mmCIF file of C-alpha atoms in Angstrom:
data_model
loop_
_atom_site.group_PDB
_atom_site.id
_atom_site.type_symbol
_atom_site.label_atom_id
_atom_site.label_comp_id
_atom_site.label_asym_id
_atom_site.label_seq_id
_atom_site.Cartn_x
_atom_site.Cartn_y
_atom_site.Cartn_z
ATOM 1 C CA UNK A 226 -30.354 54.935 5.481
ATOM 2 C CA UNK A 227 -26.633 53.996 6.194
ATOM 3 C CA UNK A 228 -24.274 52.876 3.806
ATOM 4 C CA UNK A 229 -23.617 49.553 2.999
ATOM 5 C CA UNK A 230 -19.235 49.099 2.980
ATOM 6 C CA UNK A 231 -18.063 45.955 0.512
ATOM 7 C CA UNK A 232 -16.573 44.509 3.359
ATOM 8 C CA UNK A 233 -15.976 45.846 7.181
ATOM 9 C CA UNK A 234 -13.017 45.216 8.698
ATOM 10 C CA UNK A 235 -12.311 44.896 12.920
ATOM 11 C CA UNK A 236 -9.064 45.400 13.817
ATOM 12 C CA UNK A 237 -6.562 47.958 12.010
ATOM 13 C CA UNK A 238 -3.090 46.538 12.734
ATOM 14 C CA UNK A 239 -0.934 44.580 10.579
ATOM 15 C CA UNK A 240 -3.840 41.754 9.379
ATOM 16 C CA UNK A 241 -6.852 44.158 8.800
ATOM 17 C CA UNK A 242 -4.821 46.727 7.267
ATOM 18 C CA UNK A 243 -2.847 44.027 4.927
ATOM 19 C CA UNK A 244 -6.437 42.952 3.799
ATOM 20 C CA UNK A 245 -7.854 46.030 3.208
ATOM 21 C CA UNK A 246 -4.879 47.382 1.184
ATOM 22 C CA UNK A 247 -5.838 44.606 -1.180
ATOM 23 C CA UNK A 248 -9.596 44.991 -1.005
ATOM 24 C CA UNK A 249 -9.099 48.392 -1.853
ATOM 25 C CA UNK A 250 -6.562 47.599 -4.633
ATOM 26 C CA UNK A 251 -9.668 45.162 -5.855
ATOM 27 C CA UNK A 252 -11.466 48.798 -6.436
ATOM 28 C CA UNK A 253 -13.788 47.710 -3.278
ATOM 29 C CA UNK A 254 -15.183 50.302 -0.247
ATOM 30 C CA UNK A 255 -13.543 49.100 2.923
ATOM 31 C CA UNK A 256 -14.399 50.266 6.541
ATOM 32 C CA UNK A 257 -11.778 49.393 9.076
ATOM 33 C CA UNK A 258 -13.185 49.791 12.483
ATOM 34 C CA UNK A 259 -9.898 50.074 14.931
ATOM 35 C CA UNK A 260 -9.647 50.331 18.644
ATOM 36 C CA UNK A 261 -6.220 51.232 18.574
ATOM 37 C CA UNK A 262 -4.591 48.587 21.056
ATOM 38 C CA UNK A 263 -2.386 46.488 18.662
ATOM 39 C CA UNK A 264 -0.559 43.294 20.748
ATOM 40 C CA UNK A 265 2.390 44.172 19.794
ATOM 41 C CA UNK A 266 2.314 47.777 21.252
ATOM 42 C CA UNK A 267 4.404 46.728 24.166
ATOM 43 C CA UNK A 268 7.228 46.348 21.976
ATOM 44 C CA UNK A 269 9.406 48.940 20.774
ATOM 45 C CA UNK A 270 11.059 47.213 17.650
ATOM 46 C CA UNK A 271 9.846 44.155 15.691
ATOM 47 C CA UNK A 272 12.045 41.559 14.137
ATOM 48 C CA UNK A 273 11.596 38.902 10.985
ATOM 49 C CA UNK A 274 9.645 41.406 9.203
ATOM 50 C CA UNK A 275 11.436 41.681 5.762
ATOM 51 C CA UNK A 276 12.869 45.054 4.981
ATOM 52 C CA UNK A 277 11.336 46.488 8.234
ATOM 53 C CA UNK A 278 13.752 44.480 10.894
ATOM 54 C CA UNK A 279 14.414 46.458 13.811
ATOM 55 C CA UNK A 280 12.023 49.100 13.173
ATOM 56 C CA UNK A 281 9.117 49.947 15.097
ATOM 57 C CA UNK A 282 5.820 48.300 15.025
ATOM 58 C CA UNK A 283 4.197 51.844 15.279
ATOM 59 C CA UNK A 284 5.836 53.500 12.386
ATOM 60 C CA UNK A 285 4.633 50.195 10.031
ATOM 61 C CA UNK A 286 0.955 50.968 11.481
ATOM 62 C CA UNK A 287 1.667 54.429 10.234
ATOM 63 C CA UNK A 288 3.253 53.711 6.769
ATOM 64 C CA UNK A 289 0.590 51.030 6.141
ATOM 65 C CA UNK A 290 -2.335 53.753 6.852
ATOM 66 C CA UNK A 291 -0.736 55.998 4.296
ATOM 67 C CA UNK A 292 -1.006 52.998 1.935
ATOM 68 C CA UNK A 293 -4.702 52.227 2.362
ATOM 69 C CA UNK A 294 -5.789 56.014 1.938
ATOM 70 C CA UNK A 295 -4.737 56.247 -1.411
ATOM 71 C CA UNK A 296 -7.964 53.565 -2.058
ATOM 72 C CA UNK A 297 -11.141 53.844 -1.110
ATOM 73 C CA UNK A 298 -10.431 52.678 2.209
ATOM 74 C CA UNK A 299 -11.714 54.406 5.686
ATOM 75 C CA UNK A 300 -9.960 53.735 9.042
ATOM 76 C CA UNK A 301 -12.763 54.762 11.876
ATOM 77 C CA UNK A 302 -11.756 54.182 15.661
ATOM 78 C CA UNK A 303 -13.929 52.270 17.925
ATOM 79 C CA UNK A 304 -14.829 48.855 19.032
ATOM 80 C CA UNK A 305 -16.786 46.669 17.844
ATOM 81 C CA UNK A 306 -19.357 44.975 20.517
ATOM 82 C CA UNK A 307 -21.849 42.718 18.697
ATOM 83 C CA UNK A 308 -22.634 41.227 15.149
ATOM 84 C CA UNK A 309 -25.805 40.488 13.559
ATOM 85 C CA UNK A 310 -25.858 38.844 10.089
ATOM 86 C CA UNK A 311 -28.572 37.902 7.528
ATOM 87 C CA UNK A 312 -28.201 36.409 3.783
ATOM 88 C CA UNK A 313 -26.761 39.523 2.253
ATOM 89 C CA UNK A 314 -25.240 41.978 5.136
ATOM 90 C CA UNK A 315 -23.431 42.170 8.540
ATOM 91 C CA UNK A 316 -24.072 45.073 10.794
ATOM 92 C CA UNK A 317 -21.737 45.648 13.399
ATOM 93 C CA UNK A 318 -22.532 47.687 16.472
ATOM 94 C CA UNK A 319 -19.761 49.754 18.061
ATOM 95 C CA UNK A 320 -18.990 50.991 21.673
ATOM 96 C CA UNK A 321 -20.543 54.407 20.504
ATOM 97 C CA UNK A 322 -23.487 52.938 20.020
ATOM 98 C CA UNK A 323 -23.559 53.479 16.285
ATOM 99 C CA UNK A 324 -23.985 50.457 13.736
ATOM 100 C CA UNK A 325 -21.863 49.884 10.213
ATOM 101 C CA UNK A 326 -23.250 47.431 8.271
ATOM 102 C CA UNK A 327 -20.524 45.541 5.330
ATOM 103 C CA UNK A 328 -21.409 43.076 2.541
ATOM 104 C CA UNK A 329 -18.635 41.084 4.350
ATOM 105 C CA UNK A 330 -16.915 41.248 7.687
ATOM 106 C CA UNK A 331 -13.130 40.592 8.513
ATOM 107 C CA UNK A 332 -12.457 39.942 11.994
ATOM 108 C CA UNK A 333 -8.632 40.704 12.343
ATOM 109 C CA UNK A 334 -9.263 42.281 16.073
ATOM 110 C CA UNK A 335 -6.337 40.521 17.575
ATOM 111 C CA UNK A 336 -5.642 38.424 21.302
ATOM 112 C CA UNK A 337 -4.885 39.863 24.442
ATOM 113 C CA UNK A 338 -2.560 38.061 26.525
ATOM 114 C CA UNK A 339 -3.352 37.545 29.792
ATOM 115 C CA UNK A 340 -0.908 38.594 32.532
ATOM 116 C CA UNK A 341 0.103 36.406 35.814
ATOM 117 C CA UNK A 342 -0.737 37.221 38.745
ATOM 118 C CA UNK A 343 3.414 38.034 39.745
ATOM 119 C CA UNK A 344 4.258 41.904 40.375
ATOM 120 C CA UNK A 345 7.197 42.935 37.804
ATOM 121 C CA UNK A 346 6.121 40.940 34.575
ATOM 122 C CA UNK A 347 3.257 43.429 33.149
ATOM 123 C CA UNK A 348 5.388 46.772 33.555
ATOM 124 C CA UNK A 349 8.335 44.553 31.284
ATOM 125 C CA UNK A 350 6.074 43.077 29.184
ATOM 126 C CA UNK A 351 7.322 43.043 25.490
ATOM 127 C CA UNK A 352 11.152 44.604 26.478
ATOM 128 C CA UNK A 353 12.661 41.855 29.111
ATOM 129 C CA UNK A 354 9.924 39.938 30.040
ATOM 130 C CA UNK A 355 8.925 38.130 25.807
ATOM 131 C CA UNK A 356 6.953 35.724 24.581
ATOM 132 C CA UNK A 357 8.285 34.855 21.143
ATOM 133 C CA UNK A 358 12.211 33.756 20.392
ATOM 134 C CA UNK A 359 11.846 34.048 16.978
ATOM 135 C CA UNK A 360 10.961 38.514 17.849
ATOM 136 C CA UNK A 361 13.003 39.060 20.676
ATOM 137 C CA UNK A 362 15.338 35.761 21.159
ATOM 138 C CA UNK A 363 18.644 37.001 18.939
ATOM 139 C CA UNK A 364 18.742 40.450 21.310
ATOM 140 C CA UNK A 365 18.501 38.069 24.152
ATOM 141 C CA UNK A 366 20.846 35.262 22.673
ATOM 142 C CA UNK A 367 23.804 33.814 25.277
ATOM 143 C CA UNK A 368 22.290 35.218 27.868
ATOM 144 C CA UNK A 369 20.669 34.089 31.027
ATOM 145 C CA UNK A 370 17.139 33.064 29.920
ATOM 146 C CA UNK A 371 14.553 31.787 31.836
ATOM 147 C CA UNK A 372 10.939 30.394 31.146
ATOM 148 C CA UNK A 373 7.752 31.014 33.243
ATOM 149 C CA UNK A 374 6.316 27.856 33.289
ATOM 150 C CA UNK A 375 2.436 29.355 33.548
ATOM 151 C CA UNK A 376 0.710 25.912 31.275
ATOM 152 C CA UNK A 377 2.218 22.508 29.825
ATOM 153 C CA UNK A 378 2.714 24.583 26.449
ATOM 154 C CA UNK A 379 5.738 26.076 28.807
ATOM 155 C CA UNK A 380 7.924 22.879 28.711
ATOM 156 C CA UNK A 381 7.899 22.881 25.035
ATOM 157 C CA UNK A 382 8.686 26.650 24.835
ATOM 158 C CA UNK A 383 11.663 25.728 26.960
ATOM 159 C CA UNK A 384 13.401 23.106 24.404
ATOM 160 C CA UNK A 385 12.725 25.771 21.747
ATOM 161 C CA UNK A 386 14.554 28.555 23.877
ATOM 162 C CA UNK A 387 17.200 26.633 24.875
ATOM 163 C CA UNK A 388 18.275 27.312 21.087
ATOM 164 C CA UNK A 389 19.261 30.836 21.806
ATOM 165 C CA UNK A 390 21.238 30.518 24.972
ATOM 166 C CA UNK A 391 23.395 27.335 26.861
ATOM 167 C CA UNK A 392 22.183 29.215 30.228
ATOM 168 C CA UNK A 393 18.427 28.439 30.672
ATOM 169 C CA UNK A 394 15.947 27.672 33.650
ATOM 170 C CA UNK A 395 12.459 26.584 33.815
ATOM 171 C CA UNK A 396 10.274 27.976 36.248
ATOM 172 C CA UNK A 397 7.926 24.617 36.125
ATOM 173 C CA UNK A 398 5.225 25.382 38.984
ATOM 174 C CA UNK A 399 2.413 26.596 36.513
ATOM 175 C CA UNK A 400 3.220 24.064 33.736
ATOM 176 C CA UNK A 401 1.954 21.071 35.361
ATOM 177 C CA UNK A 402 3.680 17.895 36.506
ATOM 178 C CA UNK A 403 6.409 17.712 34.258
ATOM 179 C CA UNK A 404 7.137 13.611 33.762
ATOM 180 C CA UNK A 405 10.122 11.715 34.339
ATOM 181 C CA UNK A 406 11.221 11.905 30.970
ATOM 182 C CA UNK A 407 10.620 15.023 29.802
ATOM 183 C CA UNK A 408 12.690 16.536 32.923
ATOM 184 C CA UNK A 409 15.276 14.178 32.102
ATOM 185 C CA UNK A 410 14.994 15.139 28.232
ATOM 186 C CA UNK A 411 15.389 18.980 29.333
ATOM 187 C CA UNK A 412 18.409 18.593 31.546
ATOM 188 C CA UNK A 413 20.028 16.430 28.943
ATOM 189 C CA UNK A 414 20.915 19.718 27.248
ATOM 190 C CA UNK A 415 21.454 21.894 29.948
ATOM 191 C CA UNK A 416 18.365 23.096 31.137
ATOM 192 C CA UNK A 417 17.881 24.057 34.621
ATOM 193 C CA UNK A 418 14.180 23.183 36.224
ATOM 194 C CA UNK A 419 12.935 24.810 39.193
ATOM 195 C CA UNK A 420 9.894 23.627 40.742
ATOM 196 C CA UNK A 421 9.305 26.980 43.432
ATOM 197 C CA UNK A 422 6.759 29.279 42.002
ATOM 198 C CA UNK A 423 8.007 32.633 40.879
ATOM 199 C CA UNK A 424 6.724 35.195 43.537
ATOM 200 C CA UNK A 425 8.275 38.560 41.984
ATOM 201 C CA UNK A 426 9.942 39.364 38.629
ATOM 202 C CA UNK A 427 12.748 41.701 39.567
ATOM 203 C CA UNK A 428 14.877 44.914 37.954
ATOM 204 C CA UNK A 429 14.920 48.406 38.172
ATOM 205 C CA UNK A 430 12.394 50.097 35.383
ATOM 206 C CA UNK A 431 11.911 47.536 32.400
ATOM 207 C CA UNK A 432 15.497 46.202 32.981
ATOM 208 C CA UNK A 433 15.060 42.609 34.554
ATOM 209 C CA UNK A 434 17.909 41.167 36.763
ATOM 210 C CA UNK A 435 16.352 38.336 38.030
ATOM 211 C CA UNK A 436 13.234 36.576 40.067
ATOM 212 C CA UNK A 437 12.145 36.145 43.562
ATOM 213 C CA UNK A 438 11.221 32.903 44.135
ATOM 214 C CA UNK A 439 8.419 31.570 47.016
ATOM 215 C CA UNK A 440 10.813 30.537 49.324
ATOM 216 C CA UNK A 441 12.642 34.242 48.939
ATOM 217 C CA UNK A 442 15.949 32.827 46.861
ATOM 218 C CA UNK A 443 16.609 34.973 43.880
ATOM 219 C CA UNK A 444 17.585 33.614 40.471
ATOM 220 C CA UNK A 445 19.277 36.325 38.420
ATOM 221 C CA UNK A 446 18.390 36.161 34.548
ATOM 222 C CA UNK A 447 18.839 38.939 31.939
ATOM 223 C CA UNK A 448 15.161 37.909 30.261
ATOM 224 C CA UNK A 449 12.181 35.849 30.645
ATOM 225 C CA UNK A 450 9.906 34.572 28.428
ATOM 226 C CA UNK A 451 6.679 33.650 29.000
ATOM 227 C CA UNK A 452 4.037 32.206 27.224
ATOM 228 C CA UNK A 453 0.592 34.264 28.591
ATOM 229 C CA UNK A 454 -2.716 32.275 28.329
ATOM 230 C CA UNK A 455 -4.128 34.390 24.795
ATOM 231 C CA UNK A 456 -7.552 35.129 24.883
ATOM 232 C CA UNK A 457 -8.761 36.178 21.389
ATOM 233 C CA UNK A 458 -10.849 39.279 21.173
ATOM 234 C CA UNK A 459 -13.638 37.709 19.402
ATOM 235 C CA UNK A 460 -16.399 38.209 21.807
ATOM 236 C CA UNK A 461 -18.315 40.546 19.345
ATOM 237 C CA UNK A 462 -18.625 37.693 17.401
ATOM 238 C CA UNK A 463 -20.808 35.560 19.880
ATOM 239 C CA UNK A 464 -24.525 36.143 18.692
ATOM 240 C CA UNK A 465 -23.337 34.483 15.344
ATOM 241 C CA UNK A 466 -22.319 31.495 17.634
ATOM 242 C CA UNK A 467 -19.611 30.483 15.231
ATOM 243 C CA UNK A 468 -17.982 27.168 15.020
ATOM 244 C CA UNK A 469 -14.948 26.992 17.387
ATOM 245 C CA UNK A 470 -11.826 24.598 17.688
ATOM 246 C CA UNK A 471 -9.819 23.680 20.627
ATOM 247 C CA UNK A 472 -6.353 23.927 20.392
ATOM 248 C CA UNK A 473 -3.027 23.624 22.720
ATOM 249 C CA UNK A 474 -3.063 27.798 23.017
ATOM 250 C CA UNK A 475 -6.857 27.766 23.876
ATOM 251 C CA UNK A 476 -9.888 28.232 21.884
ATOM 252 C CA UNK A 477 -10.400 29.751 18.900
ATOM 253 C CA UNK A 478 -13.021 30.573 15.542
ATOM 254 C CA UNK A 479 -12.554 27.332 13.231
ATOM 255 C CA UNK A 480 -11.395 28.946 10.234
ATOM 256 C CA UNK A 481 -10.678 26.891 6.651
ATOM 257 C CA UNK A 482 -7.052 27.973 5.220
ATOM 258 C CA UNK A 483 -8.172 31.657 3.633
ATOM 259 C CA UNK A 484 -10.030 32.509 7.044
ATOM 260 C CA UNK A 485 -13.494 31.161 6.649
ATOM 261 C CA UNK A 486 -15.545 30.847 9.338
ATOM 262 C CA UNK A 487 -18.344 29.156 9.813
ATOM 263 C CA UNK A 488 -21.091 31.975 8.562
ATOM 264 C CA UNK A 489 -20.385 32.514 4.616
ATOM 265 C CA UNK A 490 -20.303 36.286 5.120
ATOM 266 C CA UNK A 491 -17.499 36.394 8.036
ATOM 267 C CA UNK A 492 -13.676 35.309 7.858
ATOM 268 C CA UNK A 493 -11.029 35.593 10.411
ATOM 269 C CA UNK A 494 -7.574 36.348 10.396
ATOM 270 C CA UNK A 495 -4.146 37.149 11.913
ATOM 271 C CA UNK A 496 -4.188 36.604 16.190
ATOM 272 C CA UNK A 497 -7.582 36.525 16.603
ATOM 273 C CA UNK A 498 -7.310 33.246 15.399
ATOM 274 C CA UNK A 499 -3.725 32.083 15.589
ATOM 275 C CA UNK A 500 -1.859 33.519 18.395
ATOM 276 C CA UNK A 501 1.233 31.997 17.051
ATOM 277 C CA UNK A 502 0.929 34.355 13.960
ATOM 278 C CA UNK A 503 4.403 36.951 13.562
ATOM 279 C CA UNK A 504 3.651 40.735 11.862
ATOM 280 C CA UNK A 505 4.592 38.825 8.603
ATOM 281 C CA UNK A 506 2.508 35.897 9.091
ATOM 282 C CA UNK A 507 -0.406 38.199 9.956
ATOM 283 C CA UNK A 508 0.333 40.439 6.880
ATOM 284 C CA UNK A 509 0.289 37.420 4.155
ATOM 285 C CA UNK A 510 -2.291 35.498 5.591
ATOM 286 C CA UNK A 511 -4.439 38.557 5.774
ATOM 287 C CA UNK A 512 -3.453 39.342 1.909
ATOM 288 C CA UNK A 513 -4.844 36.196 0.705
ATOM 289 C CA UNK A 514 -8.233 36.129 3.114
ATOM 290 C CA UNK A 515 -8.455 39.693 1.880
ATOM 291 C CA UNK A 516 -8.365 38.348 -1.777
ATOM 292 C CA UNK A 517 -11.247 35.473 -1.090
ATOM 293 C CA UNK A 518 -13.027 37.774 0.422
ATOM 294 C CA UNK A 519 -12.948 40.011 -3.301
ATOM 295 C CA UNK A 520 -13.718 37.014 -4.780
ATOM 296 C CA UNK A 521 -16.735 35.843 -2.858
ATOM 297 C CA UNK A 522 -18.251 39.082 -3.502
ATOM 298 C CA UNK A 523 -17.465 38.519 -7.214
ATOM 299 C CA UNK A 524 -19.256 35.663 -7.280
ATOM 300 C CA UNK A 525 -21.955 36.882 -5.535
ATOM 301 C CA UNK A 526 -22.375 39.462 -8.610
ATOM 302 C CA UNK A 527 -22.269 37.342 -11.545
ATOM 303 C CA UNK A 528 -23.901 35.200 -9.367
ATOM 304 C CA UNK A 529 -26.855 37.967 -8.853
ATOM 305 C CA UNK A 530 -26.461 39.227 -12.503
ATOM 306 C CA UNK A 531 -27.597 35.902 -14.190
ATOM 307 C CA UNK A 532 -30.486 34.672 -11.874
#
C-alpha cells in the first residue's frame, strides 16, 4: 500500500517550495512533485526580491531546496496529469504513470505564457523581449520601449510603462480598437501608437534593435514588452471540476485569500492562479496558504480525536 504524504505539493519553484518549507517546519511529510520548467527560467536575474536582487532565479531554486531537505520534505520530478479526491485523500497521477496520494494537495504548478505568432519574440523572451516593468523595467529605463499590443490589457500596460522611459510606442493591432479617448489619453504623455501589426521582432542573438512592421518599415527599440495571453497549468485539476473565475488575464481556479479552492482538500497558489504574482508575491502568499493548509489538517485531528 502507498504512503499517504500530509500534503502533496505540484509545482517546486518559488510558491510550492515557500509552502512546503513551512509545512515541513509544522513537523508535517511533504511531497513536492516538480516538472522542472519554472516561468521565470527565461530570465537570467530577478529583481524586487529582497536580499536576492539581481541574482539568479536558478540559484534561489537551489538555495530554497537546500532549505526544505533539512525537514521532512521530498522533491520528486514529474508531472502531474490528473486528480481524484474523496473525503479524506487526494491521489495524484503522474506522467510516469505512478500515483501519490496527500492528505492535502497544493497546486503551485505555475502559467505558461503563450507566445505570438511573430518570429524573434520567443528566442528573447525574458532578456529584451519582458513582460513585467516592475522585473526588468529599471535595466530598461530611458530607453526606447515599446509595447506589443497582443489584448486590450496592452493599452493599460502601456500607461504603466511609460513610467520607465519618455520614449515609448504602442504596437496597438492585437489590443483591439483603442477609443478616441484613450489614444488621446496615451499621446497626452508622449506615447507613440502604431496601428501596423508587428511582422518580425528584430536583433542579432537575444539583443533586440527594433521591429519589422507589416508594411516592411522598421521601428528601432532597445526592448519590448509584452503581455502573453497566460494559460495556467491547471489542467490536472479538471476531473475535480473546480470553481473558476474570469478575470481581465483569463481564467483561473476561484481561490478565497489563503488559496482555497473550491474542494476542502485542494488550495492554489502563486501563478497558477495569479499571473500577476512577482517571486516575492509567490513566496509570501505561498507561506501563509502553506500555514492554512497545517491548520486544516490540525483541525481535522482534534477534530477526529474527539468524535
Amino acid at each position: 500500500m502507498s504512503e499517504t504524504w500530509d500534503a502533496v505539493i505540484i509545482g517546486g519553484s518559488a510558491a510550492g517550495l515557500s509552502a512546503a518549507l513551512l509545512l515541513g517546519r509544522a513537523r508535517r511529510r511533504v511531497l513536492v512533485v516538480d516538472a522542472g520548467a519554472p516561468r521565470n527560467r527565461f530570465a537570467e536575474h530577478m529583481h524586487g526580491v529582497l536580499g536576492w536582487e539581481g541574482e539568479s532565479p536558478a540559484d534561489l531554486l537551489r538555495r530554497a531546496r537546500a532549505d526544505v531537505a533539512n525537514y521532512d520534505v521530498t522533491i520528486q520530478e514529474g508531472r502531474a496529469t490528473s486528480v481524484d479526491a474523496d473525503d479524506e485523500t487526494v491521489t495524484v497521477r503522474l506522467n510516469d504513470g505512478a500515483t501519490v496520494t496527500g492528505r492535502t494537495l497544493i497546486a503551485a504548478s505555475g502559467l505558461t505564457d503563450e507566445m505570438p505568432d511573430i518570429p524573434g519574440v520567443a528566442q528573447r523572451w525574458g532578456t529584451t523581449v519582458l513582460h513585467c516593468p516592475y522585473c526588468h523595467g529599471w535595466e530598461v529605463r530611458e530607453q526606447r520601449l515599446g509595447v506589443l499590443g497582443l489584448s486590450p490589457m496592452s493599452l493599460h500596460q502601456a500607461q504603466l510603462i511609460r513610467q520607465w522611459t519618455d520614449d515609448l510606442t504602442l504596437f496597438t493591432a492585437g489590443a483591439g480598437e483603442v477609443a478616441p479617448e484613450l489614444r488621446a489619453r496615451l499621446e497626452s504623455r508622449g506615447v507613440k501608437l502604431i496601428d501596423t501589426p508587428v511582422a518580425e521582432v528584430l536583433g542579432d542573438g537575444a539583443a533586440l534593435s527594433g521591429v519589422r512592421l507589416a508594411d516592411g518599415s522598421v521601428i528601432e527599440l532597445d526592448a519590448l514588452f509584452a503581455g502573453l495571453p497566460p494559460r495556467p497549468n491547471d489542467g490536472f485539476l479538471t476531473d475535480l471540476a473546480l470553481d473558476r473565475v474570469d478575470n481581465p488575464m483569463g481564467n483561473f481556479l476561484a481561490v478565497d485569500d489563503f488559496g482555497k479552492t473550491s474542494h476542502p482538500l485542494v488550495w492554489a497558489v502563486g501563478n497558477v492562479v495569479n499571473p500577476a504574482a512577482t517571486v516575492p508575491m509567490a513566496i509570501g502568499a505561498a507561506a501563509m496558504t502553506g500555514g492554512m493548509v497545517n491548520m486544516a489538517l490540525v483541525t481535522r485531528e482534534f477534530d477526529a480525536a474527539t468524535v
